[in-house]
Amino acid sequence: MLKRLFFATFAVLVLSSCGYNSIQKNEEAVFAAWGDVEATYQRRADLIPNLVETVKAYAAHEKDTFTEVTNARAKVGQMTISADKLGDAATMQQFQQAQGALSGALSRLLVVAERYPDLKANQNFLDLQNQLEGSENRINVARQRYNDAVQIFNTSIRTFPGNLTNQWLLKLERKEPFKADAGAAQAPKVKF
């Protein structure tokens, strides 16, 4: 009877400390960490093109506004009326149209300036730069966490008593840490 109690106690201690549950937990941590890596890549893939288009659209709006003002200003600068043409209705009409075009362009510029005291394209570019940097940092952190989880898992199936549990019961393979491809070492290039 004492032998049975001793054997049962020994079996419970061995089974409770064999690492079966911790190995399973460590493998799930690897899967979760890899999911985070994929999620950060997806975030970058979703976010960056939208940010680039937003910046391009706003920059185009500002560019169009300035182009209109510049063109209207150039037309007004080219349009002069000599004293002998002051009575010519057609010449006066052209002059007024040129002045009206400049006034309209300036009005649009003033509306932009009133709504946005400092023109925002520069700020949009800075925001884009910050988002790019933030995305790359998130990806790097996710990779590091994945590699940490892989290291913990691989250690748990290679050290005693987990190695015996894995060899006899689980038969799990080592997980590979994140190794960047040659092309992945470079951040994506954004072109306008």
PDB file of C-alpha atoms in Angstrom:
ATOM      1  CA  MET A   1       0.000   0.000   0.000  1.00  0.00           C
ATOM      2  CA  LEU A   2       2.814   2.381   0.812  1.00  0.00           C
ATOM      3  CA  LYS A   3       4.429   1.527  -2.529  1.00  0.00           C
ATOM      4  CA  ARG A   4       1.230   2.351  -4.386  1.00  0.00           C
ATOM      5  CA  LEU A   5       0.886   5.674  -2.564  1.00  0.00           C
ATOM      6  CA  PHE A   6       4.532   6.461  -3.259  1.00  0.00           C
ATOM      7  CA  PHE A   7       4.143   5.518  -6.946  1.00  0.00           C
ATOM      8  CA  ALA A   8       0.913   7.548  -7.297  1.00  0.00           C
ATOM      9  CA  THR A   9       2.524  10.569  -5.639  1.00  0.00           C
ATOM     10  CA  PHE A  10       5.598  10.206  -7.819  1.00  0.00           C
ATOM     11  CA  ALA A  11       3.447   9.888 -10.971  1.00  0.00           C
ATOM     12  CA  VAL A  12       1.421  12.999 -10.068  1.00  0.00           C
ATOM     13  CA  LEU A  13       4.581  15.015  -9.412  1.00  0.00           C
ATOM     14  CA  VAL A  14       6.217  13.844 -12.627  1.00  0.00           C
ATOM     15  CA  LEU A  15       3.142  14.498 -14.736  1.00  0.00           C
ATOM     16  CA  SER A  16       2.469  17.894 -13.166  1.00  0.00           C
ATOM     17  CA  SER A  17       6.028  19.021 -13.734  1.00  0.00           C
ATOM     18  CA  CYS A  18       6.565  17.457 -17.148  1.00  0.00           C
ATOM     19  CA  GLY A  19       5.868  20.737 -18.936  1.00  0.00           C
ATOM     20  CA  TYR A  20       3.038  19.456 -21.108  1.00  0.00           C
ATOM     21  CA  ASN A  21       0.765  22.448 -20.426  1.00  0.00           C
ATOM     22  CA  SER A  22       3.532  25.030 -20.530  1.00  0.00           C
ATOM     23  CA  ILE A  23       4.744  23.713 -23.887  1.00  0.00           C
ATOM     24  CA  GLN A  24       1.206  24.020 -25.257  1.00  0.00           C
ATOM     25  CA  LYS A  25       0.927  27.533 -23.832  1.00  0.00           C
ATOM     26  CA  ASN A  26       4.271  28.504 -25.346  1.00  0.00           C
ATOM     27  CA  GLU A  27       3.254  27.218 -28.767  1.00  0.00           C
ATOM     28  CA  GLU A  28       0.017  29.222 -28.620  1.00  0.00           C
ATOM     29  CA  ALA A  29       2.067  32.302 -27.706  1.00  0.00           C
ATOM     30  CA  VAL A  30       4.119  31.750 -30.875  1.00  0.00           C
ATOM     31  CA  PHE A  31       0.944  31.586 -32.975  1.00  0.00           C
ATOM     32  CA  ALA A  32      -0.439  34.728 -31.336  1.00  0.00           C
ATOM     33  CA  ALA A  33       2.825  36.616 -31.821  1.00  0.00           C
ATOM     34  CA  TRP A  34       2.881  35.655 -35.497  1.00  0.00           C
ATOM     35  CA  GLY A  35      -0.692  36.894 -35.802  1.00  0.00           C
ATOM     36  CA  ASP A  36       0.512  40.237 -34.448  1.00  0.00           C
ATOM     37  CA  VAL A  37       3.264  40.350 -37.066  1.00  0.00           C
ATOM     38  CA  GLU A  38       0.733  39.719 -39.815  1.00  0.00           C
ATOM     39  CA  ALA A  39      -1.639  42.311 -38.356  1.00  0.00           C
ATOM     40  CA  THR A  40       1.049  44.992 -38.353  1.00  0.00           C
ATOM     41  CA  TYR A  41       1.925  44.208 -41.962  1.00  0.00           C
ATOM     42  CA  GLN A  42      -1.748  44.434 -42.847  1.00  0.00           C
ATOM     43  CA  ARG A  43      -2.033  47.749 -41.000  1.00  0.00           C
ATOM     44  CA  ARG A  44       0.813  49.114 -43.066  1.00  0.00           C
ATOM     45  CA  ALA A  45      -0.651  47.737 -46.283  1.00  0.00           C
ATOM     46  CA  ASP A  46      -4.041  49.324 -45.514  1.00  0.00           C
ATOM     47  CA  LEU A  47      -2.863  52.610 -44.054  1.00  0.00           C
ATOM     48  CA  ILE A  48      -0.025  53.807 -46.237  1.00  0.00           C
ATOM     49  CA  PRO A  49      -1.786  53.913 -49.626  1.00  0.00           C
ATOM     50  CA  ASN A  50      -4.730  55.780 -48.074  1.00  0.00           C
ATOM     51  CA  LEU A  51      -2.434  58.294 -46.411  1.00  0.00           C
ATOM     52  CA  VAL A  52      -0.481  58.805 -49.618  1.00  0.00           C
ATOM     53  CA  GLU A  53      -3.678  59.447 -51.577  1.00  0.00           C
ATOM     54  CA  THR A  54      -4.904  61.898 -48.929  1.00  0.00           C
ATOM     55  CA  VAL A  55      -1.640  63.821 -49.030  1.00  0.00           C
ATOM     56  CA  LYS A  56      -1.596  63.775 -52.827  1.00  0.00           C
ATOM     57  CA  ALA A  57      -5.192  65.017 -53.003  1.00  0.00           C
ATOM     58  CA  TYR A  58      -4.610  67.847 -50.568  1.00  0.00           C
ATOM     59  CA  ALA A  59      -1.318  68.799 -52.176  1.00  0.00           C
ATOM     60  CA  ALA A  60      -3.063  68.819 -55.568  1.00  0.00           C
ATOM     61  CA  HIS A  61      -5.794  71.072 -54.164  1.00  0.00           C
ATOM     62  CA  GLU A  62      -3.231  73.527 -52.859  1.00  0.00           C
ATOM     63  CA  LYS A  63      -1.242  73.276 -56.065  1.00  0.00           C
ATOM     64  CA  ASP A  64      -4.373  73.950 -58.139  1.00  0.00           C
ATOM     65  CA  THR A  65      -5.247  76.964 -55.998  1.00  0.00           C
ATOM     66  CA  PHE A  66      -1.753  78.431 -56.310  1.00  0.00           C
ATOM     67  CA  THR A  67      -1.645  77.648 -60.022  1.00  0.00           C
ATOM     68  CA  GLU A  68      -4.922  79.489 -60.551  1.00  0.00           C
ATOM     69  CA  VAL A  69      -3.618  82.502 -58.654  1.00  0.00           C
ATOM     70  CA  THR A  70      -0.317  82.438 -60.568  1.00  0.00           C
ATOM     71  CA  ASN A  71      -2.012  82.126 -63.957  1.00  0.00           C
ATOM     72  CA  ALA A  72      -4.538  84.827 -63.193  1.00  0.00           C
ATOM     73  CA  ARG A  73      -1.769  87.079 -61.904  1.00  0.00           C
ATOM     74  CA  ALA A  74       0.224  86.464 -65.095  1.00  0.00           C
ATOM     75  CA  LYS A  75      -2.779  87.363 -67.278  1.00  0.00           C
ATOM     76  CA  VAL A  76      -3.361  90.544 -65.326  1.00  0.00           C
ATOM     77  CA  GLY A  77       0.331  91.420 -65.615  1.00  0.00           C
ATOM     78  CA  GLN A  78       0.218  90.940 -69.383  1.00  0.00           C
ATOM     79  CA  MET A  79      -2.950  92.978 -69.784  1.00  0.00           C
ATOM     80  CA  THR A  80      -2.255  96.667 -69.975  1.00  0.00           C
ATOM     81  CA  ILE A  81      -4.500  99.330 -71.356  1.00  0.00           C
ATOM     82  CA  SER A  82      -2.960 102.346 -72.917  1.00  0.00           C
ATOM     83  CA  ALA A  83      -4.622 105.704 -72.520  1.00  0.00           C
ATOM     84  CA  ASP A  84      -5.952 105.632 -76.071  1.00  0.00           C
ATOM     85  CA  LYS A  85      -7.777 102.287 -75.455  1.00  0.00           C
ATOM     86  CA  LEU A  86      -9.724 103.425 -72.412  1.00  0.00           C
ATOM     87  CA  GLY A  87     -12.764 104.025 -74.582  1.00  0.00           C
ATOM     88  CA  ASP A  88     -12.622 100.567 -76.269  1.00  0.00           C
ATOM     89  CA  ALA A  89     -15.380  98.424 -74.740  1.00  0.00           C
ATOM     90  CA  ALA A  90     -13.840  95.109 -75.851  1.00  0.00           C
ATOM     91  CA  THR A  91     -10.434  95.932 -74.354  1.00  0.00           C
ATOM     92  CA  MET A  92     -12.067  97.063 -71.105  1.00  0.00           C
ATOM     93  CA  GLN A  93     -14.122  93.843 -71.036  1.00  0.00           C
ATOM     94  CA  GLN A  94     -10.947  91.716 -71.413  1.00  0.00           C
ATOM     95  CA  PHE A  95      -9.220  93.707 -68.693  1.00  0.00           C
ATOM     96  CA  GLN A  96     -12.170  93.266 -66.323  1.00  0.00           C
ATOM     97  CA  GLN A  97     -12.339  89.534 -67.072  1.00  0.00           C
ATOM     98  CA  ALA A  98      -8.643  89.160 -66.274  1.00  0.00           C
ATOM     99  CA  GLN A  99      -9.097  91.119 -63.052  1.00  0.00           C
ATOM    100  CA  GLY A 100     -12.197  89.052 -62.211  1.00  0.00           C
ATOM    101  CA  ALA A 101     -10.298  85.800 -62.746  1.00  0.00           C
ATOM    102  CA  LEU A 102      -7.566  87.004 -60.406  1.00  0.00           C
ATOM    103  CA  SER A 103     -10.143  88.093 -57.840  1.00  0.00           C
ATOM    104  CA  GLY A 104     -11.849  84.693 -58.033  1.00  0.00           C
ATOM    105  CA  ALA A 105      -8.568  82.825 -57.636  1.00  0.00           C
ATOM    106  CA  LEU A 106      -7.579  85.038 -54.719  1.00  0.00           C
ATOM    107  CA  SER A 107     -10.977  84.460 -53.108  1.00  0.00           C
ATOM    108  CA  ARG A 108     -10.468  80.690 -53.283  1.00  0.00           C
ATOM    109  CA  LEU A 109      -6.994  81.134 -51.837  1.00  0.00           C
ATOM    110  CA  LEU A 110      -8.389  83.254 -49.013  1.00  0.00           C
ATOM    111  CA  VAL A 111     -11.040  80.627 -48.263  1.00  0.00           C
ATOM    112  CA  VAL A 112      -8.312  78.003 -48.047  1.00  0.00           C
ATOM    113  CA  ALA A 113      -6.231  80.304 -45.860  1.00  0.00           C
ATOM    114  CA  GLU A 114      -9.180  81.125 -43.581  1.00  0.00           C
ATOM    115  CA  ARG A 115     -10.080  77.492 -43.092  1.00  0.00           C
ATOM    116  CA  TYR A 116      -6.474  76.464 -42.743  1.00  0.00           C
ATOM    117  CA  PRO A 117      -4.421  79.322 -41.293  1.00  0.00           C
ATOM    118  CA  ASP A 118      -1.258  77.592 -42.389  1.00  0.00           C
ATOM    119  CA  LEU A 119      -1.533  75.542 -45.545  1.00  0.00           C
ATOM    120  CA  LYS A 120      -1.796  71.905 -44.572  1.00  0.00           C
ATOM    121  CA  ALA A 121       0.096  70.035 -47.274  1.00  0.00           C
ATOM    122  CA  ASN A 122       3.305  70.422 -45.302  1.00  0.00           C
ATOM    123  CA  GLN A 123       1.574  69.113 -42.179  1.00  0.00           C
ATOM    124  CA  ASN A 124       0.076  66.252 -44.189  1.00  0.00           C
ATOM    125  CA  PHE A 125       3.533  65.270 -45.405  1.00  0.00           C
ATOM    126  CA  LEU A 126       4.823  65.366 -41.829  1.00  0.00           C
ATOM    127  CA  ASP A 127       1.873  63.249 -40.683  1.00  0.00           C
ATOM    128  CA  LEU A 128       2.556  60.768 -43.469  1.00  0.00           C
ATOM    129  CA  GLN A 129       6.195  60.583 -42.451  1.00  0.00           C
ATOM    130  CA  ASN A 130       5.178  59.977 -38.824  1.00  0.00           C
ATOM    131  CA  GLN A 131       2.703  57.274 -39.837  1.00  0.00           C
ATOM    132  CA  LEU A 132       5.333  55.541 -41.973  1.00  0.00           C
ATOM    133  CA  GLU A 133       7.806  55.620 -39.129  1.00  0.00           C
ATOM    134  CA  GLY A 134       5.165  54.401 -36.674  1.00  0.00           C
ATOM    135  CA  SER A 135       4.185  51.525 -38.953  1.00  0.00           C
ATOM    136  CA  GLU A 136       7.764  50.394 -39.352  1.00  0.00           C
ATOM    137  CA  ASN A 137       8.283  50.608 -35.584  1.00  0.00           C
ATOM    138  CA  ARG A 138       5.151  48.527 -34.939  1.00  0.00           C
ATOM    139  CA  ILE A 139       6.318  45.894 -37.393  1.00  0.00           C
ATOM    140  CA  ASN A 140       9.720  45.778 -35.736  1.00  0.00           C
ATOM    141  CA  VAL A 141       8.178  45.393 -32.264  1.00  0.00           C
ATOM    142  CA  ALA A 142       5.861  42.619 -33.503  1.00  0.00           C
ATOM    143  CA  ARG A 143       8.811  40.792 -35.056  1.00  0.00           C
ATOM    144  CA  GLN A 144      10.798  41.044 -31.842  1.00  0.00           C
ATOM    145  CA  ARG A 145       7.875  39.748 -29.779  1.00  0.00           C
ATOM    146  CA  TYR A 146       7.428  36.863 -32.200  1.00  0.00           C
ATOM    147  CA  ASN A 147      11.113  35.976 -31.971  1.00  0.00           C
ATOM    148  CA  ASP A 148      10.903  36.124 -28.165  1.00  0.00           C
ATOM    149  CA  ALA A 149       7.910  33.757 -28.189  1.00  0.00           C
ATOM    150  CA  VAL A 150       9.746  31.393 -30.563  1.00  0.00           C
ATOM    151  CA  GLN A 151      12.790  31.408 -28.316  1.00  0.00           C
ATOM    152  CA  ILE A 152      10.697  30.554 -25.241  1.00  0.00           C
ATOM    153  CA  PHE A 153       8.861  27.771 -27.085  1.00  0.00           C
ATOM    154  CA  ASN A 154      11.992  26.270 -28.615  1.00  0.00           C
ATOM    155  CA  THR A 155      13.702  26.330 -25.239  1.00  0.00           C
ATOM    156  CA  SER A 156      10.721  24.622 -23.597  1.00  0.00           C
ATOM    157  CA  ILE A 157      10.815  21.665 -26.008  1.00  0.00           C
ATOM    158  CA  ARG A 158      14.604  21.311 -25.884  1.00  0.00           C
ATOM    159  CA  THR A 159      15.249  21.465 -22.141  1.00  0.00           C
ATOM    160  CA  PHE A 160      14.504  18.901 -19.431  1.00  0.00           C
ATOM    161  CA  PRO A 161      11.797  17.781 -18.660  1.00  0.00           C
ATOM    162  CA  GLY A 162       9.999  19.396 -21.601  1.00  0.00           C
ATOM    163  CA  ASN A 163      12.242  17.662 -24.107  1.00  0.00           C
ATOM    164  CA  LEU A 164      11.088  14.266 -22.805  1.00  0.00           C
ATOM    165  CA  THR A 165       7.435  15.322 -22.826  1.00  0.00           C
ATOM    166  CA  ASN A 166       7.780  16.610 -26.365  1.00  0.00           C
ATOM    167  CA  GLN A 167       9.653  13.511 -27.533  1.00  0.00           C
ATOM    168  CA  TRP A 168       7.205  11.022 -25.980  1.00  0.00           C
ATOM    169  CA  LEU A 169       3.880  12.852 -26.138  1.00  0.00           C
ATOM    170  CA  LEU A 170       3.728  15.977 -28.261  1.00  0.00           C
ATOM    171  CA  LYS A 171       6.316  15.581 -31.008  1.00  0.00           C
ATOM    172  CA  LEU A 172       6.233  19.297 -31.839  1.00  0.00           C
ATOM    173  CA  GLU A 173       8.770  20.815 -34.214  1.00  0.00           C
ATOM    174  CA  ARG A 174      10.931  23.810 -33.439  1.00  0.00           C
ATOM    175  CA  LYS A 175       9.543  27.112 -34.701  1.00  0.00           C
ATOM    176  CA  GLU A 176      11.599  29.359 -36.943  1.00  0.00           C
ATOM    177  CA  PRO A 177      12.343  32.880 -35.774  1.00  0.00           C
ATOM    178  CA  PHE A 178      11.586  35.777 -38.080  1.00  0.00           C
ATOM    179  CA  LYS A 179      14.279  36.239 -40.662  1.00  0.00           C
ATOM    180  CA  ALA A 180      13.764  39.103 -43.025  1.00  0.00           C
ATOM    181  CA  ASP A 181      14.018  38.520 -46.741  1.00  0.00           C
ATOM    182  CA  ALA A 182      16.648  40.511 -48.574  1.00  0.00           C
ATOM    183  CA  GLY A 183      13.947  42.807 -50.004  1.00  0.00           C
ATOM    184  CA  ALA A 184      12.086  43.145 -46.711  1.00  0.00           C
ATOM    185  CA  ALA A 185      15.038  44.850 -45.089  1.00  0.00           C
ATOM    186  CA  GLN A 186      14.114  48.064 -46.879  1.00  0.00           C
ATOM    187  CA  ALA A 187      11.117  50.177 -45.997  1.00  0.00           C
ATOM    188  CA  PRO A 188       8.557  50.647 -48.731  1.00  0.00           C
ATOM    189  CA  LYS A 189       9.261  53.612 -50.973  1.00  0.00           C
ATOM    190  CA  VAL A 190       6.584  56.229 -51.318  1.00  0.00           C
ATOM    191  CA  LYS A 191       6.524  58.176 -54.552  1.00  0.00           C
ATOM    192  CA  PHE A 192       4.412  61.194 -55.369  1.00  0.00           C
TER     193      PHE A 192
END
